[in-house]
Structures are given as C-alpha cells and as structure tokens.
mmCIF file of C-alpha atoms and ligand atoms in Angstrom:
data_model
loop_
_atom_site.group_PDB
_atom_site.id
_atom_site.type_symbol
_atom_site.label_atom_id
_atom_site.label_comp_id
_atom_site.label_asym_id
_atom_site.label_seq_id
_atom_site.Cartn_x
_atom_site.Cartn_y
_atom_site.Cartn_z
ATOM 1 C CA MET Y 16 -24.864 -14.932 -39.327
ATOM 2 C CA GLU Y 17 -22.180 -14.143 -36.865
ATOM 3 C CA SER Y 18 -23.756 -12.675 -33.495
ATOM 4 C CA PRO Y 19 -22.056 -9.438 -32.349
ATOM 5 C CA VAL Y 20 -19.572 -9.567 -29.721
ATOM 6 C CA PRO Y 21 -20.880 -7.638 -26.479
ATOM 7 C CA SER Y 22 -18.826 -4.594 -26.091
ATOM 8 C CA LEU Y 23 -16.580 -3.773 -22.887
ATOM 9 C CA SER Y 24 -16.423 -0.528 -20.965
ATOM 10 C CA ARG Y 25 -14.138 2.142 -21.769
ATOM 11 C CA ARG Y 26 -13.070 1.849 -18.118
ATOM 12 C CA SER Y 27 -12.209 -1.655 -18.246
ATOM 13 C CA ARG Y 28 -10.357 -1.269 -21.657
ATOM 14 C CA GLU Y 29 -8.397 1.639 -20.411
ATOM 15 C CA ILE Y 30 -7.447 0.807 -16.856
ATOM 16 C CA PRO Y 31 -3.656 -0.170 -16.784
ATOM 17 C CA ALA Y 32 -2.395 -3.520 -15.319
ATOM 18 C CA PHE Y 33 -0.944 -3.226 -11.924
ATOM 19 C CA LEU Y 34 2.677 -4.137 -13.041
ATOM 20 C CA ALA Y 35 3.771 -5.536 -9.772
ATOM 21 C CA MET Y 36 1.425 -8.518 -10.551
ATOM 22 C CA ASP Y 37 2.186 -8.599 -13.952
ATOM 23 C CA VAL Y 38 5.681 -9.434 -13.052
ATOM 24 C CA LEU Y 39 4.604 -11.720 -10.351
ATOM 25 C CA ASP Y 40 2.268 -13.831 -12.890
ATOM 26 C CA ARG Y 41 5.136 -14.285 -15.343
ATOM 27 C CA ALA Y 42 7.356 -15.049 -12.437
ATOM 28 C CA ARG Y 43 5.024 -17.697 -11.398
ATOM 29 C CA ALA Y 44 5.197 -19.010 -15.068
ATOM 30 C CA LEU Y 45 8.483 -19.361 -15.073
ATOM 31 C CA GLU Y 46 8.658 -21.418 -11.975
ATOM 32 C CA ARG Y 47 6.190 -23.679 -13.485
ATOM 33 C CA GLN Y 48 8.860 -24.488 -16.250
ATOM 34 C CA GLY Y 49 11.332 -25.340 -13.405
ATOM 35 C CA ARG Y 50 13.179 -21.864 -12.828
ATOM 36 C CA ARG Y 51 14.038 -20.618 -9.471
ATOM 37 C CA ILE Y 52 12.990 -17.090 -8.858
ATOM 38 C CA ILE Y 53 13.994 -14.488 -6.353
ATOM 39 C CA HIS Y 54 10.758 -12.620 -5.350
ATOM 40 C CA LEU Y 55 11.413 -9.150 -4.660
ATOM 41 C CA GLU Y 56 8.405 -7.864 -6.573
ATOM 42 C CA VAL Y 57 5.407 -8.203 -4.179
ATOM 43 C CA GLY Y 58 4.590 -6.708 -0.992
ATOM 44 C CA ASP Y 59 3.285 -9.570 0.702
ATOM 45 C CA PRO Y 60 5.111 -10.453 4.022
ATOM 46 C CA ASP Y 61 7.085 -13.631 4.074
ATOM 47 C CA PHE Y 62 6.259 -14.086 7.615
ATOM 48 C CA PRO Y 63 3.416 -16.288 8.416
ATOM 49 C CA THR Y 64 0.453 -15.015 10.187
ATOM 50 C CA PRO Y 65 1.224 -15.174 14.092
ATOM 51 C CA PRO Y 66 -0.332 -18.008 15.801
ATOM 52 C CA PRO Y 67 -3.104 -16.415 18.221
ATOM 53 C CA ILE Y 68 -4.482 -14.790 15.187
ATOM 54 C CA VAL Y 69 -4.555 -18.097 13.207
ATOM 55 C CA GLU Y 70 -6.000 -19.830 16.243
ATOM 56 C CA ALA Y 71 -8.906 -17.181 16.392
ATOM 57 C CA GLY Y 72 -9.672 -17.723 12.665
ATOM 58 C CA ARG Y 73 -9.734 -21.109 13.348
ATOM 59 C CA ARG Y 74 -11.879 -21.312 16.300
ATOM 60 C CA ALA Y 75 -14.300 -18.973 14.685
ATOM 61 C CA LEU Y 76 -14.920 -21.146 11.522
ATOM 62 C CA ALA Y 77 -15.282 -24.320 14.241
ATOM 63 C CA GLU Y 78 -17.684 -22.360 16.164
ATOM 64 C CA GLY Y 79 -19.961 -21.665 12.808
ATOM 65 C CA HIS Y 80 -18.710 -18.009 11.933
ATOM 66 C CA THR Y 81 -19.362 -18.873 8.516
ATOM 67 C CA HIS Y 82 -22.217 -16.290 7.792
ATOM 68 C CA TYR Y 83 -22.760 -12.849 6.779
ATOM 69 C CA THR Y 84 -21.870 -10.350 9.676
ATOM 70 C CA GLU Y 85 -23.404 -6.890 10.140
ATOM 71 C CA SER Y 86 -22.310 -4.774 7.167
ATOM 72 C CA MET Y 87 -20.324 -2.373 9.212
ATOM 73 C CA GLY Y 88 -18.529 -5.323 10.938
ATOM 74 C CA ILE Y 89 -18.789 -6.998 14.110
ATOM 75 C CA ARG Y 90 -19.029 -4.945 17.378
ATOM 76 C CA PRO Y 91 -16.071 -6.365 18.818
ATOM 77 C CA LEU Y 92 -13.705 -5.808 16.057
ATOM 78 C CA ARG Y 93 -15.258 -2.090 15.600
ATOM 79 C CA GLU Y 94 -14.480 -1.626 19.365
ATOM 80 C CA ALA Y 95 -11.047 -3.280 19.113
ATOM 81 C CA ILE Y 96 -10.043 -0.914 16.346
ATOM 82 C CA ALA Y 97 -11.367 2.134 18.368
ATOM 83 C CA ARG Y 98 -9.356 1.164 21.263
ATOM 84 C CA HIS Y 99 -6.416 0.704 18.764
ATOM 85 C CA TYR Y 100 -6.751 4.322 17.938
ATOM 86 C CA HIS Y 101 -6.788 5.653 21.364
ATOM 87 C CA ARG Y 102 -3.854 3.534 22.799
ATOM 88 C CA ARG Y 103 -1.563 3.991 19.856
ATOM 89 C CA TYR Y 104 -2.237 7.769 18.867
ATOM 90 C CA GLY Y 105 -4.453 9.116 21.823
ATOM 91 C CA VAL Y 106 -7.399 9.991 19.698
ATOM 92 C CA ASP Y 107 -11.263 9.048 20.660
ATOM 93 C CA VAL Y 108 -12.887 7.249 17.830
ATOM 94 C CA SER Y 109 -16.319 6.244 18.188
ATOM 95 C CA PRO Y 110 -16.899 2.766 17.160
ATOM 96 C CA GLU Y 111 -19.936 3.964 15.050
ATOM 97 C CA ARG Y 112 -17.149 5.575 12.649
ATOM 98 C CA VAL Y 113 -15.398 2.488 11.949
ATOM 99 C CA LEU Y 114 -16.450 0.379 8.701
ATOM 100 C CA VAL Y 115 -14.725 -2.968 8.568
ATOM 101 C CA THR Y 116 -13.977 -4.133 4.937
ATOM 102 C CA SER Y 117 -12.661 -6.886 2.789
ATOM 103 C CA GLY Y 118 -9.153 -5.528 2.859
ATOM 104 C CA THR Y 119 -7.733 -1.879 2.689
ATOM 105 C CA SER Y 120 -8.321 -1.908 -1.238
ATOM 106 C CA PRO Y 121 -12.300 -2.016 -0.867
ATOM 107 C CA ALA Y 122 -11.952 0.840 1.602
ATOM 108 C CA LEU Y 123 -10.151 2.832 -0.832
ATOM 109 C CA ALA Y 124 -12.761 1.960 -3.495
ATOM 110 C CA MET Y 125 -15.775 2.670 -1.671
ATOM 111 C CA VAL Y 126 -14.500 5.752 -0.278
ATOM 112 C CA MET Y 127 -13.780 7.065 -3.792
ATOM 113 C CA GLN Y 128 -17.020 6.064 -4.958
ATOM 114 C CA ALA Y 129 -18.555 8.078 -2.027
ATOM 115 C CA ILE Y 130 -16.768 11.308 -2.774
ATOM 116 C CA LEU Y 131 -16.062 11.555 -6.234
ATOM 117 C CA ASP Y 132 -18.684 12.547 -9.271
ATOM 118 C CA PRO Y 133 -17.415 12.001 -12.902
ATOM 119 C CA GLY Y 134 -14.680 14.856 -13.483
ATOM 120 C CA ASP Y 135 -14.079 15.361 -9.789
ATOM 121 C CA GLU Y 136 -10.307 15.608 -9.520
ATOM 122 C CA ALA Y 137 -8.269 13.461 -6.937
ATOM 123 C CA LEU Y 138 -4.675 14.418 -5.971
ATOM 124 C CA VAL Y 139 -2.483 11.379 -5.883
ATOM 125 C CA PRO Y 140 1.329 11.366 -5.035
ATOM 126 C CA ASP Y 141 3.895 10.784 -7.598
ATOM 127 C CA PRO Y 142 5.867 8.272 -7.095
ATOM 128 C CA GLY Y 143 2.950 6.820 -5.017
ATOM 129 C CA TYR Y 144 0.988 3.556 -4.780
ATOM 130 C CA ALA Y 145 0.159 2.114 -8.309
ATOM 131 C CA CYS Y 146 -3.433 1.733 -7.380
ATOM 132 C CA TYR Y 147 -4.509 4.988 -6.049
ATOM 133 C CA ALA Y 148 -5.082 6.529 -9.501
ATOM 134 C CA ASN Y 149 -6.859 3.474 -10.831
ATOM 135 C CA PHE Y 150 -9.314 3.551 -7.579
ATOM 136 C CA VAL Y 151 -10.107 7.221 -8.694
ATOM 137 C CA ARG Y 152 -10.673 6.235 -12.093
ATOM 138 C CA ALA Y 153 -12.980 3.390 -11.304
ATOM 139 C CA ALA Y 154 -14.989 5.876 -9.650
ATOM 140 C CA GLY Y 155 -15.343 8.085 -12.448
ATOM 141 C CA GLY Y 156 -12.696 10.606 -10.996
ATOM 142 C CA VAL Y 157 -9.602 12.191 -12.612
ATOM 143 C CA PRO Y 158 -6.363 11.409 -10.993
ATOM 144 C CA VAL Y 159 -3.721 14.303 -10.751
ATOM 145 C CA ALA Y 160 -0.318 13.328 -9.892
ATOM 146 C CA VAL Y 161 1.510 15.574 -7.586
ATOM 147 C CA ASP Y 162 5.333 15.982 -7.207
ATOM 148 C CA ALA Y 163 6.357 13.570 -4.299
ATOM 149 C CA GLY Y 164 9.866 13.767 -5.798
ATOM 150 C CA PRO Y 165 13.365 14.369 -4.410
ATOM 151 C CA ALA Y 166 13.056 17.823 -3.712
ATOM 152 C CA SER Y 167 10.753 17.169 -0.838
ATOM 153 C CA GLY Y 168 12.527 14.093 0.244
ATOM 154 C CA TYR Y 169 9.770 11.855 -1.450
ATOM 155 C CA ARG Y 170 6.851 13.599 0.566
ATOM 156 C CA LEU Y 171 3.655 15.464 -0.678
ATOM 157 C CA THR Y 172 3.867 19.010 0.394
ATOM 158 C CA VAL Y 173 1.406 21.933 0.625
ATOM 159 C CA GLU Y 174 3.119 23.960 -1.878
ATOM 160 C CA ALA Y 175 2.634 20.900 -4.314
ATOM 161 C CA LEU Y 176 -0.910 20.155 -3.511
ATOM 162 C CA GLU Y 177 -1.616 24.133 -3.620
ATOM 163 C CA ALA Y 178 -0.066 24.010 -7.278
ATOM 164 C CA ALA Y 179 -2.278 21.224 -8.540
ATOM 165 C CA ARG Y 180 -5.506 22.118 -6.495
ATOM 166 C CA THR Y 181 -8.590 23.517 -8.824
ATOM 167 C CA PRO Y 182 -12.063 24.057 -8.361
ATOM 168 C CA ARG Y 183 -12.920 20.328 -9.298
ATOM 169 C CA THR Y 184 -10.380 19.019 -6.645
ATOM 170 C CA ARG Y 185 -12.347 16.902 -3.954
ATOM 171 C CA ALA Y 186 -9.451 14.509 -2.524
ATOM 172 C CA VAL Y 187 -5.906 14.039 -1.405
ATOM 173 C CA LEU Y 188 -4.253 10.786 -0.840
ATOM 174 C CA VAL Y 189 -1.339 10.410 1.575
ATOM 175 C CA ASN Y 190 0.746 7.259 2.024
ATOM 176 C CA SER Y 191 3.007 6.859 5.104
ATOM 177 C CA PRO Y 192 5.070 4.922 5.418
ATOM 178 C CA SER Y 193 5.194 5.246 1.751
ATOM 179 C CA ASN Y 194 4.961 2.505 -1.121
ATOM 180 C CA PRO Y 195 7.168 2.643 -3.133
ATOM 181 C CA THR Y 196 10.158 4.555 -1.242
ATOM 182 C CA GLY Y 197 9.513 3.552 2.610
ATOM 183 C CA VAL Y 198 9.533 7.219 3.427
ATOM 184 C CA VAL Y 199 7.773 8.095 6.744
ATOM 185 C CA TYR Y 200 5.938 11.694 7.145
ATOM 186 C CA GLY Y 201 6.527 12.871 10.612
ATOM 187 C CA PRO Y 202 4.001 15.325 12.280
ATOM 188 C CA GLU Y 203 5.839 18.266 10.657
ATOM 189 C CA ALA Y 204 5.394 16.678 7.199
ATOM 190 C CA LEU Y 205 1.570 15.159 7.853
ATOM 191 C CA GLN Y 206 -0.136 17.984 9.911
ATOM 192 C CA PRO Y 207 0.116 20.904 7.410
ATOM 193 C CA LEU Y 208 -1.476 18.531 4.901
ATOM 194 C CA VAL Y 209 -4.523 17.448 7.008
ATOM 195 C CA GLU Y 210 -4.618 21.391 7.702
ATOM 196 C CA TRP Y 211 -4.606 22.388 3.972
ATOM 197 C CA ALA Y 212 -7.221 19.838 3.190
ATOM 198 C CA GLU Y 213 -9.724 20.982 6.040
ATOM 199 C CA ARG Y 214 -9.011 24.631 5.278
ATOM 200 C CA HIS Y 215 -10.055 23.980 1.534
ATOM 201 C CA GLY Y 216 -12.925 21.501 2.090
ATOM 202 C CA ILE Y 217 -10.801 18.660 0.558
ATOM 203 C CA TRP Y 218 -11.045 15.141 1.628
ATOM 204 C CA LEU Y 219 -7.784 13.895 2.694
ATOM 205 C CA ILE Y 220 -7.679 10.213 2.680
ATOM 206 C CA SER Y 221 -4.716 8.772 4.796
ATOM 207 C CA ASP Y 222 -3.465 5.246 3.731
ATOM 208 C CA GLU Y 223 -1.842 4.170 7.024
ATOM 209 C CA ILE Y 224 -1.415 0.391 6.255
ATOM 210 C CA TYR Y 225 2.173 0.255 6.873
ATOM 211 C CA HIS Y 226 1.982 1.905 10.437
ATOM 212 C CA GLY Y 227 3.664 -0.174 13.019
ATOM 213 C CA LEU Y 228 6.513 -1.123 10.406
ATOM 214 C CA SER Y 229 8.780 2.010 10.784
ATOM 215 C CA GLU Y 230 12.171 2.532 12.430
ATOM 216 C CA THR Y 231 11.129 5.755 13.427
ATOM 217 C CA GLY Y 232 8.650 4.780 16.197
ATOM 218 C CA PRO Y 233 5.120 5.329 15.972
ATOM 219 C CA GLU Y 234 4.051 7.105 12.955
ATOM 220 C CA PRO Y 235 1.375 10.090 13.591
ATOM 221 C CA SER Y 236 -2.007 9.515 11.913
ATOM 222 C CA ALA Y 237 -3.951 11.833 10.291
ATOM 223 C CA LEU Y 238 -6.669 11.531 12.918
ATOM 224 C CA GLU Y 239 -4.409 13.482 15.268
ATOM 225 C CA TYR Y 240 -4.749 16.503 13.091
ATOM 226 C CA GLY Y 241 -8.141 17.085 11.733
ATOM 227 C CA PRO Y 242 -11.670 15.879 12.535
ATOM 228 C CA ARG Y 243 -12.537 15.160 8.908
ATOM 229 C CA ALA Y 244 -9.626 13.091 7.872
ATOM 230 C CA VAL Y 245 -10.615 9.568 6.414
ATOM 231 C CA VAL Y 246 -8.077 7.053 7.564
ATOM 232 C CA VAL Y 247 -7.980 3.728 5.585
ATOM 233 C CA ASP Y 248 -5.544 0.770 7.207
ATOM 234 C CA GLY Y 249 -5.938 -3.018 7.719
ATOM 235 C CA CYS Y 250 -4.348 -6.627 8.885
ATOM 236 C CA SER Y 251 -2.503 -7.147 5.603
ATOM 237 C CA LYS Y 252 0.805 -5.852 6.026
ATOM 238 C CA ARG Y 253 1.131 -5.229 9.807
ATOM 239 C CA TYR Y 254 0.057 -8.570 10.816
ATOM 240 C CA ALA Y 255 1.194 -10.488 7.645
ATOM 241 C CA MET Y 256 -2.245 -11.064 6.769
ATOM 242 C CA THR Y 257 -2.992 -10.436 3.141
ATOM 243 C CA GLY Y 258 -4.739 -13.431 2.050
ATOM 244 C CA TRP Y 259 -7.344 -13.000 5.072
ATOM 245 C CA ARG Y 260 -8.637 -9.784 3.318
ATOM 246 C CA LEU Y 261 -9.308 -7.611 6.187
ATOM 247 C CA GLY Y 262 -9.259 -4.077 6.391
ATOM 248 C CA TRP Y 263 -11.431 -0.756 7.728
ATOM 249 C CA CYS Y 264 -11.930 2.927 7.156
ATOM 250 C CA VAL Y 265 -12.398 5.438 9.812
ATOM 251 C CA ALA Y 266 -14.492 8.058 8.623
ATOM 252 C CA PRO Y 267 -16.366 11.102 9.732
ATOM 253 C CA VAL Y 268 -19.802 10.804 10.501
ATOM 254 C CA GLU Y 269 -21.081 12.481 7.286
ATOM 255 C CA LEU Y 270 -19.327 9.666 5.377
ATOM 256 C CA VAL Y 271 -20.415 6.873 7.455
ATOM 257 C CA ARG Y 272 -23.734 6.101 6.199
ATOM 258 C CA PRO Y 273 -22.786 6.442 2.321
ATOM 259 C CA LEU Y 274 -20.015 4.023 2.897
ATOM 260 C CA GLN Y 275 -22.469 1.602 4.754
ATOM 261 C CA LYS Y 276 -24.788 1.571 1.907
ATOM 262 C CA LEU Y 277 -21.889 1.189 -0.675
ATOM 263 C CA GLN Y 278 -20.800 -1.712 1.353
ATOM 264 C CA GLN Y 279 -24.207 -3.178 1.690
ATOM 265 C CA ASN Y 280 -24.721 -3.060 -1.945
ATOM 266 C CA LEU Y 281 -21.096 -4.138 -3.118
ATOM 267 C CA MET Y 282 -19.452 -6.199 -0.754
ATOM 268 C CA VAL Y 283 -22.239 -7.138 1.671
ATOM 269 C CA CYS Y 284 -19.382 -7.351 4.654
ATOM 270 C CA ALA Y 285 -16.040 -8.561 5.411
ATOM 271 C CA PRO Y 286 -15.508 -12.485 6.005
ATOM 272 C CA ALA Y 287 -16.756 -13.375 9.503
ATOM 273 C CA ALA Y 288 -13.661 -15.522 10.404
ATOM 274 C CA SER Y 289 -11.218 -13.087 9.265
ATOM 275 C CA GLN Y 290 -13.143 -10.444 11.771
ATOM 276 C CA ALA Y 291 -12.692 -12.560 14.492
ATOM 277 C CA ALA Y 292 -8.707 -13.348 13.533
ATOM 278 C CA ALA Y 293 -8.575 -9.160 13.370
ATOM 279 C CA VAL Y 294 -9.951 -8.977 17.054
ATOM 280 C CA ALA Y 295 -6.796 -11.261 17.921
ATOM 281 C CA ALA Y 296 -4.589 -9.328 15.577
ATOM 282 C CA LEU Y 297 -5.409 -6.022 17.339
ATOM 283 C CA THR Y 298 -5.712 -7.266 20.894
ATOM 284 C CA GLU Y 299 -2.353 -9.966 20.893
ATOM 285 C CA GLY Y 300 -0.508 -9.237 17.813
ATOM 286 C CA GLU Y 301 1.862 -6.226 18.757
ATOM 287 C CA PRO Y 302 5.006 -8.436 20.079
ATOM 288 C CA TYR Y 303 4.729 -10.080 16.527
ATOM 289 C CA VAL Y 304 4.435 -6.801 14.585
ATOM 290 C CA ALA Y 305 7.463 -5.161 16.483
ATOM 291 C CA ALA Y 306 9.648 -8.301 15.435
ATOM 292 C CA MET Y 307 8.832 -8.040 12.107
ATOM 293 C CA ALA Y 308 9.350 -4.408 12.090
ATOM 294 C CA ARG Y 309 13.006 -4.916 13.199
ATOM 295 C CA ALA Y 310 13.335 -7.662 10.783
ATOM 296 C CA TYR Y 311 12.272 -5.551 8.086
ATOM 297 C CA ALA Y 312 14.625 -2.635 9.238
ATOM 298 C CA GLU Y 313 17.498 -4.931 8.994
ATOM 299 C CA ARG Y 314 16.397 -6.059 5.459
ATOM 300 C CA ARG Y 315 16.087 -2.376 4.374
ATOM 301 C CA ARG Y 316 19.596 -1.722 5.451
ATOM 302 C CA ILE Y 317 21.168 -4.731 3.669
ATOM 303 C CA LEU Y 318 19.062 -3.825 0.234
ATOM 304 C CA THR Y 319 19.993 -0.005 0.554
ATOM 305 C CA ARG Y 320 23.702 -0.816 0.957
ATOM 306 C CA GLY Y 321 23.917 -3.773 -1.540
ATOM 307 C CA LEU Y 322 22.160 -1.493 -4.213
ATOM 308 C CA GLU Y 323 24.579 1.321 -3.410
ATOM 309 C CA ALA Y 324 27.336 -0.869 -3.641
ATOM 310 C CA LEU Y 325 26.181 -1.791 -7.335
ATOM 311 C CA GLY Y 326 26.002 2.152 -8.218
ATOM 312 C CA LEU Y 327 22.593 2.034 -7.767
ATOM 313 C CA PRO Y 328 21.239 4.964 -5.572
ATOM 314 C CA VAL Y 329 18.071 4.618 -3.360
ATOM 315 C CA ALA Y 330 15.322 7.285 -3.548
ATOM 316 C CA GLY Y 331 14.742 8.985 -0.480
ATOM 317 C CA ARG Y 332 15.388 7.673 3.108
ATOM 318 C CA PRO Y 333 13.458 4.268 3.517
ATOM 319 C CA GLN Y 334 12.555 3.982 7.252
ATOM 320 C CA GLY Y 335 9.593 2.126 7.087
ATOM 321 C CA ALA Y 336 7.222 -0.370 5.012
ATOM 322 C CA PHE Y 337 9.210 -3.211 3.112
ATOM 323 C CA TYR Y 338 10.185 -1.301 0.013
ATOM 324 C CA VAL Y 339 13.421 0.274 -1.514
ATOM 325 C CA LEU Y 340 13.015 2.508 -4.987
ATOM 326 C CA ALA Y 341 16.423 2.071 -6.967
ATOM 327 C CA ASP Y 342 17.447 4.579 -9.433
ATOM 328 C CA VAL Y 343 18.597 2.581 -12.606
ATOM 329 C CA ARG Y 344 18.460 5.734 -14.736
ATOM 330 C CA ARG Y 345 22.153 5.112 -15.386
ATOM 331 C CA ILE Y 346 21.194 1.918 -17.169
ATOM 332 C CA THR Y 347 17.868 2.664 -18.760
ATOM 333 C CA SER Y 348 14.884 4.919 -18.429
ATOM 334 C CA ASP Y 349 12.603 2.009 -19.471
ATOM 335 C CA SER Y 350 12.078 0.417 -16.207
ATOM 336 C CA VAL Y 351 9.281 -2.103 -17.758
ATOM 337 C CA GLY Y 352 11.874 -3.385 -20.115
ATOM 338 C CA LEU Y 353 14.682 -3.645 -17.537
ATOM 339 C CA ALA Y 354 12.393 -5.559 -14.914
ATOM 340 C CA PHE Y 355 11.266 -8.023 -17.573
ATOM 341 C CA GLU Y 356 14.861 -8.674 -19.005
ATOM 342 C CA LEU Y 357 16.143 -9.172 -15.376
ATOM 343 C CA LEU Y 358 13.246 -11.793 -14.455
ATOM 344 C CA GLU Y 359 14.370 -13.561 -17.709
ATOM 345 C CA ARG Y 360 17.736 -13.546 -17.755
ATOM 346 C CA THR Y 361 18.780 -13.658 -13.615
ATOM 347 C CA GLY Y 362 15.342 -14.799 -12.260
ATOM 348 C CA VAL Y 363 15.055 -11.922 -9.884
ATOM 349 C CA ALA Y 364 11.433 -10.171 -9.980
ATOM 350 C CA LEU Y 365 11.459 -6.527 -9.487
ATOM 351 C CA THR Y 366 8.795 -4.133 -9.970
ATOM 352 C CA PRO Y 367 9.248 -1.437 -12.731
ATOM 353 C CA GLY Y 368 9.206 2.220 -11.114
ATOM 354 C CA VAL Y 369 6.885 3.520 -13.830
ATOM 355 C CA ASP Y 370 4.056 1.341 -11.779
ATOM 356 C CA PHE Y 371 4.068 4.111 -9.212
ATOM 357 C CA GLY Y 372 3.746 7.219 -11.470
ATOM 358 C CA GLN Y 373 5.851 8.960 -14.115
ATOM 359 C CA ARG Y 374 8.271 10.154 -11.561
ATOM 360 C CA GLY Y 375 9.121 6.613 -10.799
ATOM 361 C CA GLU Y 376 10.315 5.850 -14.507
ATOM 362 C CA GLY Y 377 13.877 4.712 -14.725
ATOM 363 C CA HIS Y 378 13.683 3.059 -11.078
ATOM 364 C CA LEU Y 379 12.938 -0.391 -9.981
ATOM 365 C CA ARG Y 380 11.204 -1.133 -6.648
ATOM 366 C CA LEU Y 381 12.490 -3.754 -4.471
ATOM 367 C CA SER Y 382 10.360 -5.463 -1.780
ATOM 368 C CA CYS Y 383 12.079 -6.884 1.553
ATOM 369 C CA ALA Y 384 9.144 -8.966 2.206
ATOM 370 C CA ALA Y 385 11.515 -11.408 1.414
ATOM 371 C CA SER Y 386 14.114 -13.468 3.663
ATOM 372 C CA PRO Y 387 17.681 -11.703 3.966
ATOM 373 C CA GLN Y 388 18.966 -14.793 2.352
ATOM 374 C CA ALA Y 389 16.836 -14.183 -0.693
ATOM 375 C CA ILE Y 390 17.613 -10.575 -0.748
ATOM 376 C CA GLN Y 391 21.432 -11.321 -0.461
ATOM 377 C CA GLU Y 392 21.048 -13.858 -3.407
ATOM 378 C CA GLY Y 393 18.929 -11.030 -5.638
ATOM 379 C CA LEU Y 394 21.897 -8.547 -5.081
ATOM 380 C CA ARG Y 395 24.570 -10.922 -6.028
ATOM 381 C CA LEU Y 396 22.652 -11.869 -9.208
ATOM 382 C CA LEU Y 397 22.004 -8.226 -10.171
ATOM 383 C CA GLY Y 398 25.668 -7.642 -9.511
ATOM 384 C CA GLU Y 399 26.453 -10.257 -11.971
ATOM 385 C CA TRP Y 400 24.310 -9.238 -14.602
ATOM 386 C CA LEU Y 401 25.687 -5.821 -14.326
ATOM 387 C CA ARG Y 402 29.401 -7.296 -14.585
ATOM 388 C CA GLN Y 403 28.280 -9.145 -17.624
ATOM 389 C CA ARG Y 404 26.921 -5.763 -19.137
ATOM 390 C CA GLY Y 405 30.130 -4.055 -18.474
ATOM 391 C CA GLU Y 406 28.423 -1.787 -16.210
ATOM 392 C CA ARG Y 407 30.554 -0.853 -13.132
ATOM 393 C CA PRO Y 408 29.587 0.705 -10.088
ATOM 394 C CA ALA Y 409 29.309 4.628 -10.546
ATOM 395 C CA ALA Y 410 32.121 6.430 -8.867
ATOM 396 C CA GLY Y 411 31.602 8.142 -5.272
HETATM 397 C C1 LIG P 526 0.242 1.458 0.035
HETATM 398 C C2 LIG P 526 -0.833 0.630 -0.026
HETATM 399 N N1 LIG P 526 -2.323 0.518 0.356
HETATM 400 C C3 LIG P 526 -3.133 -0.379 0.102
HETATM 401 C C4 LIG P 526 -2.649 -1.846 -0.478
HETATM 402 C C5 LIG P 526 -3.747 -2.960 -0.474
HETATM 403 O O1 LIG P 526 -3.878 -3.597 0.686
HETATM 404 P P1 LIG P 526 -4.811 -4.412 1.119
HETATM 405 O O2 LIG P 526 -4.138 -6.013 1.170
HETATM 406 O O3 LIG P 526 -5.344 -4.347 2.532
HETATM 407 O O4 LIG P 526 -5.933 -4.590 0.161
HETATM 408 C C6 LIG P 526 -1.314 -1.874 -0.379
HETATM 409 C C7 LIG P 526 -0.802 -3.285 -0.853
HETATM 410 O O5 LIG P 526 0.275 -3.568 -1.412
HETATM 411 C C8 LIG P 526 -0.633 -0.710 -0.362
HETATM 412 O O6 LIG P 526 0.766 -1.110 -0.562
#
C-alpha cells in the first residue's frame, strides 16, 4: 500500500517566488552552460566589503568569537548603532532599543510576527520591495497594496494611506531610498506619513537599508519624526556586506521584549563574527560608503540616459539606492515573459517589474550594482535586440 504524502501548508504553497532570484537562478544555469551573462537583476553590490571590516571579522574568528552571543546582539555593536543615529540624524536612541539581527530580512519577519494577528492588514507601497507582502503573509496578515505610482512621484502619500485604511490596518511599510525606483523621500514626504501613523495608532516600519547611498545628501530617518516609528536597517547594501547577514531593528520600548523573545526562539542571535565586523563598518566605514555612493550615482546616470536613448522611459527620479525601473509598456505588458526572453536571447539578466506589485507590471528593474562596463554592455545588447525586433526609440 502506498503511504500518504505529508501535506504542505497553504502558506508555503501560496507564497510567490521572489522573481529576481528566479531570474538569477536561471542566469546561473545558463552560465554553467558556458553563456556570458550581464547581471543587472540582483541588488548585490559588486564592490568587495571594505578591508577594515573584513579584517575585524577575520580577527573575531581568530580570537574565537565563534559562538552564540546575547540574543539582542553584542553590547559594542548596539552602542555603535545608537551612536550612528545620534551622529547621522541627531536622534537619541538607547542601545536597549536596538535588536541586532541576521540581516534586515529577519528583522522585517520578526516585526511582522510581533505586530500582526491573522487577518490584520499591513499597507505596502506598490510598486515596492517584492518581499514586503510576503513578510506580512508569513505572519498571517493581509498585505494591502497602496498606490505609490507616478502621480505622487513614486512615493506613498497620506491621501493614499488614508484611502486604504480600515479598522484592521495595523502597519505601514515605507522604504526610502526605494527599491525598485531609487526615489528618495525628503522630510516633506516622510514626516507626514510618520505623523499619520502615530495619529491612528498604526505601526510605521521604515526600511532604511539604502540610507547613505543617495545623491540628495543625508536621507531623513523616521526616528526623527515619531517616537513609535520602527526602523529596520543593516549592513548589506551600504557596506557591501550582503553575505555577512547582519541587520538591526530600532524599536520603541513596548516592542523590544516581544522582538527579543521571537529572536531567542527563531534565530537565537546574529552571527558573532559578523557582529564584530559591523562594529568596524559603523565606526570606519563612512569613507568607503561615500565612494560607493558616488559610483552608484554615476551608474544611475548611465543607466537612465541609456534607457531613455532606447525609448524606454525611467519611472520617477532615481536619486538613491542602485535601481532604475524602466517602462517597457510600448513593447509588452508581460514583464516576466520579457525578462526571461531577454535573458535567453541577449544574456542580459533583469528583474520583471511585476515582482514589485501590479503597478510595476509593464516595467523592468535594472540594478546598477554592476560595473559601468557591464551596464554599457547590457544597454548595447538591449538596443541590438530592440533593433532586431524592429523597435525604434519612441519619438520625443
Ligand atoms: C528594500 C529592501 N529591504 C530589505 C532587503 C533585504 O536585505 P538583507 O540582506 O539585509 O536581508 C532588501 C534586499 O534587496 C531590500 O531591497
């Protein structure tokens, strides 16, 4: 007799793939077959982790920091993070409010688990970071896509949040500089959102992972505008440390103990050597960040100009992070089909815009976490493909 197959949860069956990673997986498979691929799909800096940070991690390993740490993170790191908020934003954050995590992603996952009950709603920007809706779903909540489209310069507004608010609304996620558009929220755009959330007793979670990588100068932090704002951030992007898996959350006091209990049970603690490296990042990393930010600004310009020359308008005004969202609706409204066709035919790997919500459909996201040469070559191959299809740059 055949034994029954153990069943899978509905949650695991229904969670959509992170399409950027699906494209990357296919691109790697093509590379194994000998194809040359231009990687413009993932948001992983092509820069190495700066040497003083690597050295601090190496030293930590050599000195035997290869064990569990306190669940909240090592004290020197929590203090360095608190100093960072004072220095950069002029806000006083007690180290007691800092939870060190294995990347920003676990911080987001645990915050959602700490604040959502089944059926509770969380407002997410559309277009916005692909995984937000899935962090909400994984915690049993319901993501509600809120218009962050062209009318508002690709930013959330109080009007759009108000239109989406219901008695079940518990949280709103904001991300500046934004993935996928590179749009930056200045104080005039961010402050009203934080105040709106405070007024309605709604958690505002500000994902500040791309701070430091803007050409606008220092981006404001939600912590400047509201005592109950929750900030998630980390080392991945700013310090080119994606593989070290190190992030953090600054939480208001009432959220600290719930987050600590989740961390103890689900994650235990962040990697010890990565925590030591993060101390070096926060104390010695700034000159490296400034140089990388300048390089990304130049690459954003190359990408934006190149796409526009191909007749593919760029969404909004990318001034931060390392992404550009290109409008391809004159070619197709099927961004998944187009991304995989381009990968197979030209070897250029790009992310389908629908990954970032329905308002991202008909777009492709290009990452400039790649060398200027790779970006130029990607643009050249795209142009060639368009010409072969008989597509001409749109007039004007
Ligand atoms: C907006 C945003 N938040 C969070 C993350 C996840 O970062 P981490 O590597 O710290 O988990 C990413 C990664 O692409 C991102 O773009």
